[in-house]
């Protein structure tokens, strides 16, 4: 019949009269009920009745397969083909073994697949750490790559060696040692961390140093390189002083930060024994040590011959020559004419010389003379003069005849 009605015998009470036809003759055309697709919805303009248009729509994350719109035809069948909502999937992918993949549905939207990425131990992720499968069937971002984690490569130290288990790669452990004469300042080991940074600062090898050496009293010191390892300190003494141990005048700073040899000491130079002259004495200002002045003097009656003072010199010798004390002599005295001289000890100091004249002569001058400390005789040289008697007068009317005028005898 017209308007979607079938001409048929009514079999139930639902028949009715339409456009002049008895109600037991025509009934409304309907199609089978269209169920909503799984993971989707179905919306119809008039349920499953004739000419009803049903449109299918899938939930987000699902793609519709089949006829999106179906109309109920007067044949009692739906136009088109059945609808299926199929979950949208993105292309499969593979990544290197150095990247761990963990894919799961989103907790906030079960239709979304999220893949999270983590780099394997020793690697760093370059790119996004996750991608989302979009409703378009495409992944939300490019896939990451993994690069090997490396710390700065300057692992070596000046004046030392670095022994690294994996060079500058992740988790490498570098152990540091210094060469002989150098000491390590800082940590002996350090590790390359996952963030590409060493866990500790690189140590340095500093030149080992010894404790400063004292300059010996009355001495000097010259060092080739201060107190650093290998420095040689040479010691010398001031003028008039000498090392106690001549074989120990150089000290070297060793790698254990100690000095070789024993401390250097300077002692005053000694000139040794100085002889006291016979019949003399000696007085020294500082015994036989450098700079000592020894003064000589002789006993009374002796005269110093030679150096009066001698000085102890830096070369261990006394200046000048050894003097002597010689007895003072005044020189021989001659006997006066017509006389004689007798001395107690010749012309030596202290000797007393006495003068006498022959009979008939009288002594004029010093009858005795002493040899004094200055080497001269006291008094003056005497003379012997002939004894003369007073002139005799002749008697009156007489005369006097003498053999030798008025002389003695």
Tab-separated table of C-alpha atoms in Angstrom:
chain	number	residue	atom	x	y	z
A	1	UNK	CA	0.000	0.000	0.000
A	2	UNK	CA	0.940	3.594	-0.160
A	3	UNK	CA	3.105	5.326	2.494
A	4	UNK	CA	5.005	2.239	3.547
A	5	UNK	CA	2.152	-0.040	4.415
A	6	UNK	CA	1.697	-3.647	3.403
A	7	UNK	CA	-1.703	-5.035	2.263
A	8	UNK	CA	-2.095	-8.121	4.390
A	9	UNK	CA	-4.417	-9.906	6.684
A	10	UNK	CA	-4.242	-8.564	10.146
A	11	UNK	CA	-3.179	-11.158	12.615
A	12	UNK	CA	-3.133	-9.105	15.751
A	13	UNK	CA	-4.734	-6.168	17.345
A	14	UNK	CA	-2.105	-3.778	16.186
A	15	UNK	CA	-3.693	-3.428	12.749
A	16	UNK	CA	-5.508	-0.261	12.015
A	17	UNK	CA	-7.208	1.661	9.198
A	18	UNK	CA	-4.975	3.751	6.967
A	19	UNK	CA	-6.067	5.884	4.056
A	20	UNK	CA	-9.346	4.122	3.548
A	21	UNK	CA	-8.080	0.610	3.970
A	22	UNK	CA	-9.464	-1.491	6.751
A	23	UNK	CA	-7.247	-1.799	9.691
A	24	UNK	CA	-7.143	-5.545	9.388
A	25	UNK	CA	-5.764	-5.193	5.889
A	26	UNK	CA	-2.513	-2.999	6.183
A	27	UNK	CA	0.230	-2.806	8.838
A	28	UNK	CA	3.293	-0.421	9.111
A	29	UNK	CA	6.547	-1.649	7.512
A	30	UNK	CA	9.505	-2.034	9.962
A	31	UNK	CA	13.054	-3.330	9.696
A	32	UNK	CA	14.935	-5.478	12.215
A	33	UNK	CA	16.210	-3.574	15.160
A	34	UNK	CA	19.715	-2.181	14.543
A	35	UNK	CA	21.896	-2.693	17.590
A	36	UNK	CA	24.499	-0.058	18.447
A	37	UNK	CA	27.959	-1.241	17.498
A	38	UNK	CA	30.255	-2.299	20.291
A	39	UNK	CA	32.316	0.764	21.303
A	40	UNK	CA	29.894	3.002	19.447
A	41	UNK	CA	26.370	4.420	19.333
A	42	UNK	CA	23.470	4.253	16.852
A	43	UNK	CA	21.018	7.096	16.422
A	44	UNK	CA	17.830	6.610	14.354
A	45	UNK	CA	15.250	9.149	13.210
A	46	UNK	CA	12.289	6.717	13.732
A	47	UNK	CA	13.579	3.687	15.462
A	48	UNK	CA	13.361	0.712	13.060
A	49	UNK	CA	10.270	1.896	11.141
A	50	UNK	CA	10.088	2.428	7.435
A	51	UNK	CA	12.225	5.272	6.157
A	52	UNK	CA	13.998	5.687	9.496
A	53	UNK	CA	17.594	6.816	8.986
A	54	UNK	CA	20.042	5.363	11.447
A	55	UNK	CA	23.535	6.822	11.788
A	56	UNK	CA	26.379	4.933	13.559
A	57	UNK	CA	29.230	6.634	15.408
A	58	UNK	CA	32.193	4.977	17.092
A	59	UNK	CA	33.685	5.993	20.400
A	60	UNK	CA	36.957	7.975	20.322
A	61	UNK	CA	39.813	5.679	19.473
A	62	UNK	CA	37.692	3.471	17.277
A	63	UNK	CA	37.260	3.517	13.526
A	64	UNK	CA	33.930	2.755	11.862
A	65	UNK	CA	33.806	-0.088	9.351
A	66	UNK	CA	30.605	-0.510	7.283
A	67	UNK	CA	27.803	1.851	6.356
A	68	UNK	CA	27.850	4.939	8.524
A	69	UNK	CA	24.114	5.634	7.608
A	70	UNK	CA	21.415	3.027	6.896
A	71	UNK	CA	17.782	3.609	5.937
A	72	UNK	CA	14.859	1.253	6.577
A	73	UNK	CA	13.502	0.360	3.133
A	74	UNK	CA	9.950	-0.608	2.198
A	75	UNK	CA	11.280	-4.122	1.709
A	76	UNK	CA	11.725	-4.316	5.466
A	77	UNK	CA	15.534	-4.436	5.137
A	78	UNK	CA	18.193	-1.879	6.007
A	79	UNK	CA	20.158	-0.388	3.245
A	80	UNK	CA	23.955	-0.705	3.420
A	81	UNK	CA	26.029	-3.151	5.439
A	82	UNK	CA	26.402	-3.743	9.161
A	83	UNK	CA	28.736	-1.453	11.168
A	84	UNK	CA	31.702	-2.509	13.282
A	85	UNK	CA	33.796	-0.157	15.527
A	86	UNK	CA	37.348	-1.299	15.332
A	87	UNK	CA	39.978	0.082	17.703
A	88	UNK	CA	42.298	2.493	15.952
A	89	UNK	CA	45.935	1.253	16.081
A	90	UNK	CA	49.137	3.037	15.146
A	91	UNK	CA	51.902	1.392	13.128
A	92	UNK	CA	54.073	-1.012	14.997
A	93	UNK	CA	57.649	0.081	15.594
A	94	UNK	CA	60.962	-1.285	16.743
A	95	UNK	CA	63.668	0.591	18.598
A	96	UNK	CA	67.259	-0.338	19.441
A	97	UNK	CA	67.882	-2.603	22.394
A	98	UNK	CA	69.341	0.371	24.220
A	99	UNK	CA	65.780	1.742	24.679
A	100	UNK	CA	63.230	0.062	26.964
A	101	UNK	CA	59.571	0.368	25.809
A	102	UNK	CA	56.496	0.275	28.058
A	103	UNK	CA	53.132	0.677	26.259
A	104	UNK	CA	49.778	0.796	28.087
A	105	UNK	CA	46.344	2.378	27.900
A	106	UNK	CA	45.940	5.790	29.413
A	107	UNK	CA	44.385	5.797	32.846
A	108	UNK	CA	42.357	8.873	31.932
A	109	UNK	CA	41.339	7.686	28.466
A	110	UNK	CA	41.266	3.952	27.881
A	111	UNK	CA	41.152	4.502	24.148
A	112	UNK	CA	44.605	6.039	24.091
A	113	UNK	CA	47.732	3.934	23.953
A	114	UNK	CA	50.783	5.561	25.547
A	115	UNK	CA	54.274	4.206	25.017
A	116	UNK	CA	56.932	5.372	27.416
A	117	UNK	CA	60.666	5.078	26.746
A	118	UNK	CA	63.647	4.756	29.060
A	119	UNK	CA	67.261	4.434	28.038
A	120	UNK	CA	69.190	1.368	29.013
A	121	UNK	CA	71.881	1.598	31.636
A	122	UNK	CA	74.739	3.709	30.323
A	123	UNK	CA	72.694	5.478	27.660
A	124	UNK	CA	70.921	8.798	27.429
A	125	UNK	CA	67.539	9.244	25.733
A	126	UNK	CA	67.565	11.750	22.877
A	127	UNK	CA	64.019	12.814	21.921
A	128	UNK	CA	60.612	12.385	23.609
A	129	UNK	CA	60.248	10.052	26.530
A	130	UNK	CA	56.743	9.044	25.413
A	131	UNK	CA	54.440	8.913	22.344
A	132	UNK	CA	50.649	8.662	22.166
A	133	UNK	CA	48.681	6.833	19.533
A	134	UNK	CA	46.372	9.537	18.121
A	135	UNK	CA	42.842	8.957	16.767
A	136	UNK	CA	44.342	9.540	13.342
A	137	UNK	CA	46.322	6.341	13.687
A	138	UNK	CA	49.559	8.280	13.883
A	139	UNK	CA	51.969	8.516	16.733
A	140	UNK	CA	52.115	11.892	18.456
A	141	UNK	CA	55.860	12.393	18.013
A	142	UNK	CA	59.015	11.036	16.487
A	143	UNK	CA	60.653	8.133	18.226
A	144	UNK	CA	63.701	8.773	20.403
A	145	UNK	CA	67.205	7.495	19.978
A	146	UNK	CA	69.751	6.559	22.641
A	147	UNK	CA	73.295	7.771	22.815
A	148	UNK	CA	76.028	6.400	24.974
A	149	UNK	CA	76.578	8.455	28.127
A	150	UNK	CA	80.060	9.983	28.232
A	151	UNK	CA	81.638	12.244	30.781
A	152	UNK	CA	84.224	14.890	29.794
A	153	UNK	CA	87.203	13.112	28.287
A	154	UNK	CA	89.949	15.081	30.031
A	155	UNK	CA	90.629	12.345	32.547
A	156	UNK	CA	94.421	12.659	32.638
A	157	UNK	CA	96.373	14.622	35.246
A	158	UNK	CA	99.651	16.463	34.863
A	159	UNK	CA	102.546	14.698	36.606
A	160	UNK	CA	100.343	11.666	37.252
A	161	UNK	CA	98.462	8.749	35.673
A	162	UNK	CA	94.756	7.902	35.459
A	163	UNK	CA	93.638	4.275	35.239
A	164	UNK	CA	90.019	4.234	33.988
A	165	UNK	CA	87.950	1.053	33.695
A	166	UNK	CA	85.895	2.333	30.703
A	167	UNK	CA	87.713	5.454	29.616
A	168	UNK	CA	85.171	8.289	29.968
A	169	UNK	CA	82.071	6.101	29.452
A	170	UNK	CA	79.211	5.769	31.913
A	171	UNK	CA	80.064	4.027	35.173
A	172	UNK	CA	83.762	4.130	34.412
A	173	UNK	CA	85.887	4.421	37.539
A	174	UNK	CA	89.152	6.325	37.243
A	175	UNK	CA	91.885	5.778	39.800
A	176	UNK	CA	94.595	8.426	40.076
A	177	UNK	CA	98.232	8.212	41.109
A	178	UNK	CA	100.997	10.804	41.033
A	179	UNK	CA	104.539	10.338	39.861
A	180	UNK	CA	107.416	10.207	42.295
A	181	UNK	CA	107.924	13.542	43.973
A	182	UNK	CA	104.315	14.645	43.574
A	183	UNK	CA	101.382	14.291	45.928
A	184	UNK	CA	97.703	13.910	45.103
A	185	UNK	CA	95.365	16.732	46.085
A	186	UNK	CA	91.741	15.583	45.893
A	187	UNK	CA	90.027	12.216	45.576
A	188	UNK	CA	91.965	9.171	44.388
A	189	UNK	CA	88.921	7.852	42.460
A	190	UNK	CA	85.889	9.232	40.648
A	191	UNK	CA	82.987	7.731	38.682
A	192	UNK	CA	81.163	8.763	35.507
A	193	UNK	CA	77.504	9.223	36.443
A	194	UNK	CA	74.349	8.733	34.382
A	195	UNK	CA	74.029	12.502	33.870
A	196	UNK	CA	77.352	12.609	32.039
A	197	UNK	CA	79.177	14.296	34.892
A	198	UNK	CA	81.993	12.927	37.025
A	199	UNK	CA	80.899	12.488	40.621
A	200	UNK	CA	83.995	14.294	41.898
A	201	UNK	CA	86.383	16.945	40.710
A	202	UNK	CA	89.531	15.785	38.994
A	203	UNK	CA	92.456	15.713	41.428
A	204	UNK	CA	95.763	17.440	40.786
A	205	UNK	CA	99.332	16.319	41.358
A	206	UNK	CA	101.274	18.958	43.195
A	207	UNK	CA	105.018	18.967	43.624
A	208	UNK	CA	105.847	17.470	47.007
A	209	UNK	CA	107.413	19.908	49.437
A	210	UNK	CA	109.610	19.417	52.458
A	211	UNK	CA	109.523	21.526	55.586
A	212	UNK	CA	111.632	24.692	55.392
A	213	UNK	CA	115.219	24.214	56.517
A	214	UNK	CA	116.719	26.554	59.119
A	215	UNK	CA	119.827	28.483	58.180
A	216	UNK	CA	122.596	27.383	60.539
A	217	UNK	CA	124.082	29.924	62.908
A	218	UNK	CA	127.070	31.636	61.283
A	219	UNK	CA	126.175	29.963	58.001
A	220	UNK	CA	124.469	30.441	54.643
A	221	UNK	CA	122.105	28.315	52.553
A	222	UNK	CA	121.303	28.255	48.829
A	223	UNK	CA	118.508	26.025	47.450
A	224	UNK	CA	117.972	25.251	43.764
A	225	UNK	CA	114.158	25.143	44.040
A	226	UNK	CA	113.128	26.210	47.503
A	227	UNK	CA	111.511	23.368	49.470
A	228	UNK	CA	110.157	21.515	46.417
A	229	UNK	CA	110.907	17.878	45.671
A	230	UNK	CA	114.386	17.460	44.180
A	231	UNK	CA	115.618	20.815	45.420
A	232	UNK	CA	119.238	20.765	46.556
A	233	UNK	CA	120.193	23.013	49.435
A	234	UNK	CA	123.897	23.751	49.670
A	235	UNK	CA	125.270	25.035	52.959
A	236	UNK	CA	128.365	27.114	53.601
A	237	UNK	CA	129.705	28.845	56.659
A	238	UNK	CA	130.618	32.456	57.278
A	239	UNK	CA	134.261	33.511	57.218
A	240	UNK	CA	136.009	31.987	60.185
A	241	UNK	CA	133.543	29.092	60.465
A	242	UNK	CA	133.458	25.652	58.924
A	243	UNK	CA	130.952	22.750	58.758
A	244	UNK	CA	131.196	20.216	61.551
A	245	UNK	CA	130.953	17.520	58.864
A	246	UNK	CA	132.572	18.568	55.610
A	247	UNK	CA	130.944	15.624	53.803
A	248	UNK	CA	127.458	16.767	54.823
A	249	UNK	CA	126.955	20.161	53.235
A	250	UNK	CA	124.177	19.294	50.718
A	251	UNK	CA	120.622	18.252	51.589
A	252	UNK	CA	118.033	17.100	49.017
A	253	UNK	CA	114.232	17.168	49.347
A	254	UNK	CA	113.109	13.567	48.813
A	255	UNK	CA	109.809	12.191	47.516
A	256	UNK	CA	108.707	11.262	51.050
A	257	UNK	CA	108.972	14.983	51.894
A	258	UNK	CA	112.015	14.486	54.107
A	259	UNK	CA	115.484	16.013	53.729
A	260	UNK	CA	118.527	13.869	53.144
A	261	UNK	CA	121.468	13.991	55.561
A	262	UNK	CA	121.559	15.622	58.974
A	263	UNK	CA	121.262	19.307	59.859
A	264	UNK	CA	124.374	21.297	59.024
A	265	UNK	CA	126.210	23.063	61.854
A	266	UNK	CA	128.957	25.645	61.571
A	267	UNK	CA	131.719	25.693	64.149
A	268	UNK	CA	134.391	28.289	64.663
A	269	UNK	CA	137.684	27.605	62.901
A	270	UNK	CA	140.557	26.584	65.208
A	271	UNK	CA	144.221	27.177	64.500
A	272	UNK	CA	145.516	24.715	67.011
A	273	UNK	CA	148.153	25.053	69.712
A	274	UNK	CA	150.382	28.082	69.652
A	275	UNK	CA	153.824	27.737	71.241
A	276	UNK	CA	154.902	29.892	74.158
A	277	UNK	CA	158.465	31.163	73.593
A	278	UNK	CA	161.151	30.270	76.106
A	279	UNK	CA	161.581	32.995	78.710
A	280	UNK	CA	158.313	34.550	77.571
A	281	UNK	CA	154.565	34.518	78.007
A	282	UNK	CA	151.518	34.611	75.671
A	283	UNK	CA	147.987	35.928	76.219
A	284	UNK	CA	145.204	35.032	73.705
A	285	UNK	CA	141.815	36.740	73.440
A	286	UNK	CA	139.886	33.574	72.378
A	287	UNK	CA	142.193	30.636	72.845
A	288	UNK	CA	142.979	29.056	69.468
A	289	UNK	CA	139.705	29.997	67.726
A	290	UNK	CA	139.271	32.140	64.637
A	291	UNK	CA	139.929	35.812	65.296
A	292	UNK	CA	141.792	35.181	68.517
A	293	UNK	CA	144.690	37.636	69.014
A	294	UNK	CA	147.693	36.238	70.847
A	295	UNK	CA	150.119	38.795	72.287
A	296	UNK	CA	153.694	37.849	73.204
A	297	UNK	CA	155.872	39.291	75.969
A	298	UNK	CA	159.252	38.271	77.361
A	299	UNK	CA	160.454	37.897	80.899
A	300	UNK	CA	162.580	40.716	82.328
A	301	UNK	CA	166.025	40.688	80.795
A	302	UNK	CA	164.789	39.310	77.523
A	303	UNK	CA	163.944	41.069	74.339
A	304	UNK	CA	161.161	39.959	71.934
A	305	UNK	CA	162.396	39.181	68.465
A	306	UNK	CA	159.752	38.675	65.789
A	307	UNK	CA	155.972	39.184	65.622
A	308	UNK	CA	154.538	40.732	68.736
A	309	UNK	CA	150.946	39.611	67.945
A	310	UNK	CA	149.583	36.683	65.940
A	311	UNK	CA	145.944	36.205	64.789
A	312	UNK	CA	144.082	32.921	64.148
A	313	UNK	CA	143.056	33.052	60.467
A	314	UNK	CA	140.207	31.376	58.529
A	315	UNK	CA	142.653	28.908	56.927
A	316	UNK	CA	143.511	27.415	60.326
A	317	UNK	CA	146.907	29.146	60.455
A	318	UNK	CA	148.341	31.796	62.737
A	319	UNK	CA	149.463	34.995	61.118
A	320	UNK	CA	153.144	35.982	61.290
A	321	UNK	CA	155.962	33.818	62.610
A	322	UNK	CA	156.738	32.389	65.991
A	323	UNK	CA	158.755	35.028	67.918
A	324	UNK	CA	161.533	34.325	70.427
A	325	UNK	CA	162.763	35.914	73.621
A	326	UNK	CA	166.440	36.652	73.506
A	327	UNK	CA	168.468	37.762	76.457
A	328	UNK	CA	169.212	41.468	76.558
A	329	UNK	CA	172.908	42.311	75.969
A	330	UNK	CA	174.428	45.722	76.491
A	331	UNK	CA	177.568	45.026	74.541
A	332	UNK	CA	181.054	44.457	75.953
A	333	UNK	CA	182.674	47.156	78.057
A	334	UNK	CA	186.332	48.002	77.492
A	335	UNK	CA	188.731	48.448	80.393
A	336	UNK	CA	190.027	51.987	80.842
A	337	UNK	CA	193.611	52.681	79.941
A	338	UNK	CA	195.837	51.846	82.941
A	339	UNK	CA	192.889	50.001	84.439
A	340	UNK	CA	190.756	46.912	84.222
A	341	UNK	CA	187.076	45.875	84.288
A	342	UNK	CA	185.504	42.851	85.912
A	343	UNK	CA	181.873	41.839	85.111
A	344	UNK	CA	179.645	39.425	86.978
A	345	UNK	CA	178.014	38.048	83.774
A	346	UNK	CA	179.692	39.522	80.813
A	347	UNK	CA	177.517	42.009	78.910
A	348	UNK	CA	174.184	40.200	79.684
A	349	UNK	CA	171.287	41.954	81.367
A	350	UNK	CA	171.922	42.335	85.084
A	351	UNK	CA	175.621	41.938	84.797
A	352	UNK	CA	177.602	44.402	86.958
A	353	UNK	CA	180.941	45.558	85.739
A	354	UNK	CA	183.420	47.169	88.184
A	355	UNK	CA	186.352	49.263	87.128
A	356	UNK	CA	189.782	49.515	88.812
A	357	UNK	CA	192.935	51.474	87.982
A	358	UNK	CA	196.549	50.405	88.370
A	359	UNK	CA	198.516	51.641	91.319
A	360	UNK	CA	199.420	55.252	90.862
A	361	UNK	CA	196.257	55.932	88.937
A	362	UNK	CA	192.990	57.195	90.154
A	363	UNK	CA	189.575	56.341	88.649
A	364	UNK	CA	187.486	59.138	87.331
A	365	UNK	CA	183.854	58.254	86.378
A	366	UNK	CA	181.528	55.345	87.246
A	367	UNK	CA	183.284	52.756	89.279
A	368	UNK	CA	180.575	50.202	88.343
A	369	UNK	CA	178.026	49.891	85.579
A	370	UNK	CA	174.894	47.684	85.275
A	371	UNK	CA	173.463	46.208	82.055
A	372	UNK	CA	169.879	47.512	82.104
A	373	UNK	CA	166.567	46.229	80.572
A	374	UNK	CA	166.905	48.492	77.597
A	375	UNK	CA	170.256	47.026	76.682
A	376	UNK	CA	172.317	49.939	77.892
A	377	UNK	CA	174.903	50.261	80.624
A	378	UNK	CA	174.255	52.600	83.481
A	379	UNK	CA	176.732	55.331	84.237
A	380	UNK	CA	179.534	56.332	81.939
A	381	UNK	CA	182.846	54.907	80.850
A	382	UNK	CA	185.511	55.786	83.536
A	383	UNK	CA	189.152	56.717	82.932
A	384	UNK	CA	192.326	56.117	84.964
A	385	UNK	CA	194.414	59.224	85.511
A	386	UNK	CA	197.969	59.279	86.930
A	387	UNK	CA	198.142	60.350	90.542
A	388	UNK	CA	199.851	63.769	90.847
A	389	UNK	CA	201.330	65.265	94.054
A	390	UNK	CA	201.464	68.982	94.792
A	391	UNK	CA	204.387	70.766	93.223
A	392	UNK	CA	207.301	71.039	95.724
A	393	UNK	CA	208.824	74.462	96.234
A	394	UNK	CA	212.621	74.632	96.323
A	395	UNK	CA	214.312	75.783	99.581
A	396	UNK	CA	215.937	79.173	99.922
A	397	UNK	CA	219.334	79.302	98.354
A	398	UNK	CA	218.598	75.739	97.199
A	399	UNK	CA	216.869	73.786	94.524
A	400	UNK	CA	214.594	70.678	94.007
A	401	UNK	CA	215.310	68.019	91.456
A	402	UNK	CA	212.415	65.540	90.673
A	403	UNK	CA	212.576	62.487	88.499
A	404	UNK	CA	209.159	63.089	86.929
A	405	UNK	CA	207.955	66.369	87.962
A	406	UNK	CA	205.131	65.856	90.521
A	407	UNK	CA	203.845	62.571	89.201
A	408	UNK	CA	203.342	59.450	91.293
A	409	UNK	CA	206.558	57.677	92.175
